[in-house]
mmCIF file of C-alpha atoms in Angstrom:
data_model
loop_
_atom_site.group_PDB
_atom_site.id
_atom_site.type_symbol
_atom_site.label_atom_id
_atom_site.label_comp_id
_atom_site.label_asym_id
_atom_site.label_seq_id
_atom_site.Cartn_x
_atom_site.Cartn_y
_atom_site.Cartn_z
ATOM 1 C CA UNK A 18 -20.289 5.144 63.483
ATOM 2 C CA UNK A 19 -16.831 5.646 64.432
ATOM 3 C CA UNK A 20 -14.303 5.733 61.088
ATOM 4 C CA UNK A 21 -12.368 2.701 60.816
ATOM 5 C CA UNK A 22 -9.042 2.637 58.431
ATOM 6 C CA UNK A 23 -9.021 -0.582 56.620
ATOM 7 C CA UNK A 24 -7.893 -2.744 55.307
ATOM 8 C CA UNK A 25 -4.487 -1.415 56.536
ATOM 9 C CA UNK A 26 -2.548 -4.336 56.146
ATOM 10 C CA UNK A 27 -2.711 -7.224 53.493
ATOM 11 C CA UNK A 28 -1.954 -10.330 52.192
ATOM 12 C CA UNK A 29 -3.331 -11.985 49.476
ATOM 13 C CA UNK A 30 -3.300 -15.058 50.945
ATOM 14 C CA UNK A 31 -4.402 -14.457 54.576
ATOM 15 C CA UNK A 32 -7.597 -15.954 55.969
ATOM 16 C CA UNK A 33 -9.942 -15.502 58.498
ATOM 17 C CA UNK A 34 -11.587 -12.382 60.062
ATOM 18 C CA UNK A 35 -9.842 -9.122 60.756
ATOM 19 C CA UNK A 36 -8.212 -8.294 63.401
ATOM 20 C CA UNK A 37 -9.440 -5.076 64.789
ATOM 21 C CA UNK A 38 -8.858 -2.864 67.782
ATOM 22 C CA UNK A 39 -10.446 -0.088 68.724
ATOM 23 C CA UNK A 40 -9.175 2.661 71.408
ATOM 24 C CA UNK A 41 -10.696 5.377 73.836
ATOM 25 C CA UNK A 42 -9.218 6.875 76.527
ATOM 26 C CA UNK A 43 -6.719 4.144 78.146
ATOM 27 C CA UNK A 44 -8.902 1.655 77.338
ATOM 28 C CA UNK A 45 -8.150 -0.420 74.460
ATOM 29 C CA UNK A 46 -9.799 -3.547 72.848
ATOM 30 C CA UNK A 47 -8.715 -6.160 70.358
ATOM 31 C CA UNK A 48 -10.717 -8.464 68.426
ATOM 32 C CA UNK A 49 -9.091 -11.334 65.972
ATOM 33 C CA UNK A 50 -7.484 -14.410 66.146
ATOM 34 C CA UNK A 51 -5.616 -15.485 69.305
ATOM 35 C CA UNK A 52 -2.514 -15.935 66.900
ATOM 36 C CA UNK A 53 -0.623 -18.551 69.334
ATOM 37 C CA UNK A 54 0.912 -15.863 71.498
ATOM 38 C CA UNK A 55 3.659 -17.397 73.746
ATOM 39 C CA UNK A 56 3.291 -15.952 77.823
ATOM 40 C CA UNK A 57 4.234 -12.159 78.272
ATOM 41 C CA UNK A 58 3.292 -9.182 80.186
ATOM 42 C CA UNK A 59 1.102 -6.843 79.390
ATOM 43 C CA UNK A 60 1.574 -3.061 81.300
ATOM 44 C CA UNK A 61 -1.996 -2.305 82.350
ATOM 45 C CA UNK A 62 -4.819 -5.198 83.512
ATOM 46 C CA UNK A 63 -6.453 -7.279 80.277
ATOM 47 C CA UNK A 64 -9.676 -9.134 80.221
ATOM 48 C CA UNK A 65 -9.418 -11.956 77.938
ATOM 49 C CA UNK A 66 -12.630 -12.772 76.099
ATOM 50 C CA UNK A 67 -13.093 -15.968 74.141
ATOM 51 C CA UNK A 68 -16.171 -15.322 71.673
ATOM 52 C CA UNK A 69 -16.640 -18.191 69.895
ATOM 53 C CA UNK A 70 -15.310 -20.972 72.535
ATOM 54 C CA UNK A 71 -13.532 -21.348 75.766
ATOM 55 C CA UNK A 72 -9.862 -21.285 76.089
ATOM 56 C CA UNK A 73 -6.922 -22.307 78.233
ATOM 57 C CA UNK A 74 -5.332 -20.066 80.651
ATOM 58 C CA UNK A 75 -2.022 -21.728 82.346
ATOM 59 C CA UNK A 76 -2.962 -22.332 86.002
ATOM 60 C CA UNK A 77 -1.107 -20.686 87.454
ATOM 61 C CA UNK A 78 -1.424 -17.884 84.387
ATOM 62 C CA UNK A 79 2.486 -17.908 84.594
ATOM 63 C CA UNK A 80 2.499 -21.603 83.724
ATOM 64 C CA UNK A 81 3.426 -22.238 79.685
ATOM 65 C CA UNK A 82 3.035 -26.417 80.026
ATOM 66 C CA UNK A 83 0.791 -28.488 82.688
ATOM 67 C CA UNK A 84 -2.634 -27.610 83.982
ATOM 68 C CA UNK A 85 -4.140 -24.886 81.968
ATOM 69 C CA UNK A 86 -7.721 -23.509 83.018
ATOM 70 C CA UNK A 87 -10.438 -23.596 80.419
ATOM 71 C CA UNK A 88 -12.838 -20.364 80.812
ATOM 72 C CA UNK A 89 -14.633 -17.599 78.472
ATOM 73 C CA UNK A 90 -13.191 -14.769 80.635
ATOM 74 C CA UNK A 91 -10.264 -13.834 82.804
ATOM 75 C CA UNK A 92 -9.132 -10.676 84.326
ATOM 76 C CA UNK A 93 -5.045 -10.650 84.534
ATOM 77 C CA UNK A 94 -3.343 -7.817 86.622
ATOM 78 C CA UNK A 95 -0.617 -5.790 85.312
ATOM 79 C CA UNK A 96 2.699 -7.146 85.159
ATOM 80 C CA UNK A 97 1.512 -10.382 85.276
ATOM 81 C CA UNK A 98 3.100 -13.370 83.242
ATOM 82 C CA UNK A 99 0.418 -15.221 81.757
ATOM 83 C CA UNK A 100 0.039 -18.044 78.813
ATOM 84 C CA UNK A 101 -3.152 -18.724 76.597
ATOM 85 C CA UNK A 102 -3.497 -22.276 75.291
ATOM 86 C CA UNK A 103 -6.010 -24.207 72.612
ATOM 87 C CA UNK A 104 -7.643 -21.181 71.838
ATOM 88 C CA UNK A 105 -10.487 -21.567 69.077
ATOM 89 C CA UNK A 106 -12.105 -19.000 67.371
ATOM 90 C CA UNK A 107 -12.213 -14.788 67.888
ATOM 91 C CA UNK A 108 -10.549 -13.445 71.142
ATOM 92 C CA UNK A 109 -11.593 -10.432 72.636
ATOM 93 C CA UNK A 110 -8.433 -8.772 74.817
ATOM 94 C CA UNK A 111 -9.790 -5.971 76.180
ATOM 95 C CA UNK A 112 -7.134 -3.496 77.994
ATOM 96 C CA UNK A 113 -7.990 -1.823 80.694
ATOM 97 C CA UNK A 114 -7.456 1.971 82.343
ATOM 98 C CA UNK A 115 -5.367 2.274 85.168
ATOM 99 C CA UNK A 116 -6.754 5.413 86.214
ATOM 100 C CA UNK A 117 -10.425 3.655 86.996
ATOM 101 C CA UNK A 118 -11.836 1.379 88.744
ATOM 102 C CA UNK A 119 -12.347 -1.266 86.247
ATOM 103 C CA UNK A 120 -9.703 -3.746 87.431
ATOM 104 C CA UNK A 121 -11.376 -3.692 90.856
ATOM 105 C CA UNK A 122 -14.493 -3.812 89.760
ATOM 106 C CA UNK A 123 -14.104 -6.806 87.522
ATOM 107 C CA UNK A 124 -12.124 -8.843 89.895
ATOM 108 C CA UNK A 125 -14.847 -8.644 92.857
ATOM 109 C CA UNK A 126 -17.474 -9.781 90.386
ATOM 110 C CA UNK A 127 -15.181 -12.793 89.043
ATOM 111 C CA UNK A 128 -16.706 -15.917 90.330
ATOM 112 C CA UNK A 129 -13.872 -18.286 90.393
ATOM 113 C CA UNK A 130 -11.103 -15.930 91.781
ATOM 114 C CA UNK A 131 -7.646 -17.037 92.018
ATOM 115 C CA UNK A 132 -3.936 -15.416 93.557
ATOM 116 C CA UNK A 133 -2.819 -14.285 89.670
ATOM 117 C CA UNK A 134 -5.668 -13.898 88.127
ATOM 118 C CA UNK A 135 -9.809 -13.825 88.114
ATOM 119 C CA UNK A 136 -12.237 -16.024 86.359
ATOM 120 C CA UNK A 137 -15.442 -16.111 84.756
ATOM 121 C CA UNK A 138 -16.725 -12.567 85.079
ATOM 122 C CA UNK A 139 -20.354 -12.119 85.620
ATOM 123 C CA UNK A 140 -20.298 -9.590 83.464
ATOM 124 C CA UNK A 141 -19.090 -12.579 80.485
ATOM 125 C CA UNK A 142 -22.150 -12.853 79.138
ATOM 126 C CA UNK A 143 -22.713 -9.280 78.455
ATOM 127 C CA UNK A 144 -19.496 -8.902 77.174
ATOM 128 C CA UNK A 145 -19.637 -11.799 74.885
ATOM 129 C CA UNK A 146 -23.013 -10.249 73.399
ATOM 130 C CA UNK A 147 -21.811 -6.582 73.165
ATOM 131 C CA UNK A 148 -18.028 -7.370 71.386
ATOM 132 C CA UNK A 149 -19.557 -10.346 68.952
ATOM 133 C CA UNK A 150 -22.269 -7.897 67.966
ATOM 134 C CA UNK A 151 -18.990 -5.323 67.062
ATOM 135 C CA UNK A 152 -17.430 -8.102 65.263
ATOM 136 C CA UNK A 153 -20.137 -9.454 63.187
ATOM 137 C CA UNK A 154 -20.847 -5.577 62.192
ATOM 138 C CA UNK A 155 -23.959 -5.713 63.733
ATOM 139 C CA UNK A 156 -23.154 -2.897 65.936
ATOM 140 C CA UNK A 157 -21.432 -0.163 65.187
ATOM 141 C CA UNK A 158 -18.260 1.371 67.732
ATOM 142 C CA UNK A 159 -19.915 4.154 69.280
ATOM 143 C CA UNK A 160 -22.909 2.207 70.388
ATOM 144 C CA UNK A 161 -20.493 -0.602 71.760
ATOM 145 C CA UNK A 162 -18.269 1.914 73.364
ATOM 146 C CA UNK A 163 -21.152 3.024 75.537
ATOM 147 C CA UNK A 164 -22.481 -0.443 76.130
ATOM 148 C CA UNK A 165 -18.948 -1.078 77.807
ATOM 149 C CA UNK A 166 -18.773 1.924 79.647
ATOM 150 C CA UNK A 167 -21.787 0.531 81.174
ATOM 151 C CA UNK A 168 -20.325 -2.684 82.238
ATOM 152 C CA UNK A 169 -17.165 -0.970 83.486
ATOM 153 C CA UNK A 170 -16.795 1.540 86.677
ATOM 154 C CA UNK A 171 -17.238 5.424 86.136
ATOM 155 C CA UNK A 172 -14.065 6.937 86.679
ATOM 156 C CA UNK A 173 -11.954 6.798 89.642
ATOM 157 C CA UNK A 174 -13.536 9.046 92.193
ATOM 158 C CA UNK A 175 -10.896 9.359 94.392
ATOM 159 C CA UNK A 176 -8.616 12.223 94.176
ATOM 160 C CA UNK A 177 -5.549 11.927 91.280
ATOM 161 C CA UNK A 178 -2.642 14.219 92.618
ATOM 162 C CA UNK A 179 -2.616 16.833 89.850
ATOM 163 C CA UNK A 180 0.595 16.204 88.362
ATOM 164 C CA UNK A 181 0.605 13.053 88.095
ATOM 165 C CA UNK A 182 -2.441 13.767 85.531
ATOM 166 C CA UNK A 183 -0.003 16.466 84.032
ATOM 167 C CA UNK A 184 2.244 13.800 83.586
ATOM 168 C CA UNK A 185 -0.248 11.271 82.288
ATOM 169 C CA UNK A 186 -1.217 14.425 79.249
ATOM 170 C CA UNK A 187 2.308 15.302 78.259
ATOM 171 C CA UNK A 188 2.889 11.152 77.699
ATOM 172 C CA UNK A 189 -0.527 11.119 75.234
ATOM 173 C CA UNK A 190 0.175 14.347 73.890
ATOM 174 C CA UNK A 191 4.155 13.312 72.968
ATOM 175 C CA UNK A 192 3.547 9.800 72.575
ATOM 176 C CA UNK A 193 6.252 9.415 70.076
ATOM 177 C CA UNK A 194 8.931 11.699 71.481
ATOM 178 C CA UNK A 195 8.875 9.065 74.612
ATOM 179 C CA UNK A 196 9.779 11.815 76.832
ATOM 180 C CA UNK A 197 12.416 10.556 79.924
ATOM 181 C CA UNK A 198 11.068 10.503 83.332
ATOM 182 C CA UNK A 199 13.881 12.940 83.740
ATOM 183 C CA UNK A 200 12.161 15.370 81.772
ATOM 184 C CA UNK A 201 8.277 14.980 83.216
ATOM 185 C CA UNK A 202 9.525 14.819 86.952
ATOM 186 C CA UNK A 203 11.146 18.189 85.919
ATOM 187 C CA UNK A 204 7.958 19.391 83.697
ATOM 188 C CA UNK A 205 5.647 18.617 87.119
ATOM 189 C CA UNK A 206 7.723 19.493 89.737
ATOM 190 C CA UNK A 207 8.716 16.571 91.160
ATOM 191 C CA UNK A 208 11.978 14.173 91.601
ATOM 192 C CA UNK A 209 12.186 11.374 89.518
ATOM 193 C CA UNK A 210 11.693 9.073 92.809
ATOM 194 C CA UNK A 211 8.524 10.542 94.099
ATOM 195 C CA UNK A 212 6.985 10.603 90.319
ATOM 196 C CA UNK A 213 7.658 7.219 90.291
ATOM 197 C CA UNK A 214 5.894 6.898 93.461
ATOM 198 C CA UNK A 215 2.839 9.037 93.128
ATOM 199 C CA UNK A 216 2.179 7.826 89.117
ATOM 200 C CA UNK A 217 2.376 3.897 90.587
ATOM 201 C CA UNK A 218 0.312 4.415 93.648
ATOM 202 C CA UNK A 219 -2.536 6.304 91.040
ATOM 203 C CA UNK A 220 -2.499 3.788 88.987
ATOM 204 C CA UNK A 221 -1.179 0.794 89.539
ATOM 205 C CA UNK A 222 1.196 0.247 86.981
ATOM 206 C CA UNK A 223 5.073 1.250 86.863
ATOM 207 C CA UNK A 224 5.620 4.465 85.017
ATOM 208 C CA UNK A 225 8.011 3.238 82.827
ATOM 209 C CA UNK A 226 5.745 0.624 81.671
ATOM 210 C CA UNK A 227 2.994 2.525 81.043
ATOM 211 C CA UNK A 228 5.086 4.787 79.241
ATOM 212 C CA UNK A 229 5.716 2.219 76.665
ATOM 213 C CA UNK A 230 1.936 1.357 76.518
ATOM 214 C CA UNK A 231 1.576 4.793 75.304
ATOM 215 C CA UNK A 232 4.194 4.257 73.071
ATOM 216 C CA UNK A 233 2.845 1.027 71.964
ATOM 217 C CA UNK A 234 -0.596 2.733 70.750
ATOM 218 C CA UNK A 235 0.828 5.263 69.233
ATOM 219 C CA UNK A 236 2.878 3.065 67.076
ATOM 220 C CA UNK A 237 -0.084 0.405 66.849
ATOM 221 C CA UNK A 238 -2.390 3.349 65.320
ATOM 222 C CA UNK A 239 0.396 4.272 62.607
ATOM 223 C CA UNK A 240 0.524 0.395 61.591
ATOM 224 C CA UNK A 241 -3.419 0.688 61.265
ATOM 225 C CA UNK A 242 -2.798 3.668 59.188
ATOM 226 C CA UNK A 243 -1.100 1.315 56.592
ATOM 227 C CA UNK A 244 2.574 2.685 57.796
ATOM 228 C CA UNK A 245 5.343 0.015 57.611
ATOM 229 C CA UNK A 246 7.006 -1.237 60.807
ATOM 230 C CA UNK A 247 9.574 1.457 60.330
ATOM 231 C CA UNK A 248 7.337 4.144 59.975
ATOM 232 C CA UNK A 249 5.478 2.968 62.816
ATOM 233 C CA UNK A 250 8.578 2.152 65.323
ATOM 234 C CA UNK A 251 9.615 6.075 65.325
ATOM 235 C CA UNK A 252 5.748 7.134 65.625
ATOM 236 C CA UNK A 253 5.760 5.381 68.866
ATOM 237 C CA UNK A 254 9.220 6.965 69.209
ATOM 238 C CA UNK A 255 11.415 3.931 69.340
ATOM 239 C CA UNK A 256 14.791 3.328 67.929
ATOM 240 C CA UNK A 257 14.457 1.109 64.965
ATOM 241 C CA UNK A 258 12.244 -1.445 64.233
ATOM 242 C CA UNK A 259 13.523 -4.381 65.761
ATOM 243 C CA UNK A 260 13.612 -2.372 69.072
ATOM 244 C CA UNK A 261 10.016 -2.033 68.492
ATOM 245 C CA UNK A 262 9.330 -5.889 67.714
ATOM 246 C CA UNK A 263 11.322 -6.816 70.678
ATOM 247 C CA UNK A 264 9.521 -4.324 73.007
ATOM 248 C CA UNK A 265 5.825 -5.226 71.192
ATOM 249 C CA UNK A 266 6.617 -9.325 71.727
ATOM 250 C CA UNK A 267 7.657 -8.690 74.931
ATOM 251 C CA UNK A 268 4.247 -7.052 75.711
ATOM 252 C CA UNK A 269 2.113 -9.056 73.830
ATOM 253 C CA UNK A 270 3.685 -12.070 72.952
ATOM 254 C CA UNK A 271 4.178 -12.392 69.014
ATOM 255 C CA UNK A 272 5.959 -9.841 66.731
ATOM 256 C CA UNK A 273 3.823 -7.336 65.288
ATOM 257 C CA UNK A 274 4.632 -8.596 61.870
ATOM 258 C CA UNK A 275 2.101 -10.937 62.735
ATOM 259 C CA UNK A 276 -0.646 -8.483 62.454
ATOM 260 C CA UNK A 277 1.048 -6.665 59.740
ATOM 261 C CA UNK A 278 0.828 -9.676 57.923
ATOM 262 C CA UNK A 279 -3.182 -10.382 58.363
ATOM 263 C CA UNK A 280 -5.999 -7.646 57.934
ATOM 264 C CA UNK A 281 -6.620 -4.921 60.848
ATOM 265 C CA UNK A 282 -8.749 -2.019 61.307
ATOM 266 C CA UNK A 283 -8.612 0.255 64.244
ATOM 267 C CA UNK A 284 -11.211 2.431 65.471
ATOM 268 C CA UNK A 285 -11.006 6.044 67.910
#
């Protein structure tokens, strides 16, 4: 079984079931309460999982009031403004890697697809059985890892322009000295312009933005490790920790106070 550091954050008086997420590769998956988030952006593609019940996803997913769309599952794209509503229960946000085909491949196999966004997945039901089996510790990470993999594409067969992977291992590898673009286009060989270009016609997502994810993790996995918000903020290599509340609500739509507040574990 994978090692899990937890409790990492607590409060004598929170309630409810942890909050966990668990990371490999790009991929990344929470499990916890919704916690109320208000609409944001996330900088790779999430699949939002309700375990317990159905939820509300504004329709369209920019929408914060109006119609909302009740579902167990929805694909959202990257960069894409979207608002949950009258959640109940354990969420599953499962982030996806830009470098596969997993957005793709989920989005052909939504059956109610839409202009923003994708509905009910036929893979839901799986999903819903694999990731409540991992939260009810009747499964332990590795075996759930692989049970995803399944559900998910292999990955991307198609040719990745070699320094644009270069680039991709120097941002993991120096998560927290958030290197400038200036520096990898220089490290690979390439102007800042046509890194831009290569790393967002790869993946998908905006280098800059998937810089931050990076950034985001690394800081994420130094909260898990029981490090304050401080600590944590110049992990991930930002300024101070405000910057990094203001960049992580941005993302994800609450403070990460939020979490530091309840009970998290987080799994490699």
């Amino acid at each position: 079984m994978a090692s899990l550091v937890r409790p990492c954050f607590q409060d004598a008086a929170a309630a409810g079931p942890a909050a966990r997420i668990f990371a490999w590769g790009a991929r990344a998956v929470y499990i916890g309460p919704a916690l109320n988030l208000s609409a944001h952006r996330n900088a790779v593609a999430v699949v939002a999982l309700g375990l317990d019940d159905a939820f509300g996803v504004g329709d369209p997913p920019v929408a914060t009031s109006g119609r909302y769309r009740r579902c167990r599952s929805v694909v959202i794209p990257p960069g894409t403004l979207h608002h949950f509503a009258d959640t109940r229960g354990r969420m599953v946000f499962l982030y996806l890697d830009p470098f596969s085909k997993d957005l793709a491949r989920l989005r052909a196999s939504a059956q109610g697809p839409a202009p923003h966004a994708a509905f009910d997945l036929s893979v839901e039901d799986a999903l819903i059985r694999i990731l409540t089996a991992l939260a009810d510790d009747r499964a332990d990470w590795t075996a759930t890892r692989t049970a995803l993999e399944s559900l998910l594409s292999p990955p991307a067969d198609r040719a990745i322009d070699p320094r644009v992977e270069t680039a991709l291992a120097m941002l993991h590898g120096r998560a927290g000295d958030r290197l400038s673009l200036d520096t990898l286009a220089v490290r690979v060989g390439l102007s800042e312009s046509r890194l831009r270009h290569l790393f967002k016609d790869a993946t998908g997502v905006p280098l800059r933005r998937y810089r931050l994810w990076v950034a985001m993790r690394a800081a994420m996995t130094a909260m898990a490790r029981g490090e304050t918000l401080t600590a944590a903020a110049m992990v991930g290599g930002f300024a101070s920790s405000a910057h990094f509340s203001a960049a992580f609500r941005a993302m994800f739509g609450m403070e990460p106070s939020r979490l530091a507040k309840g009970r998290m574990a987080i799994g490699e």
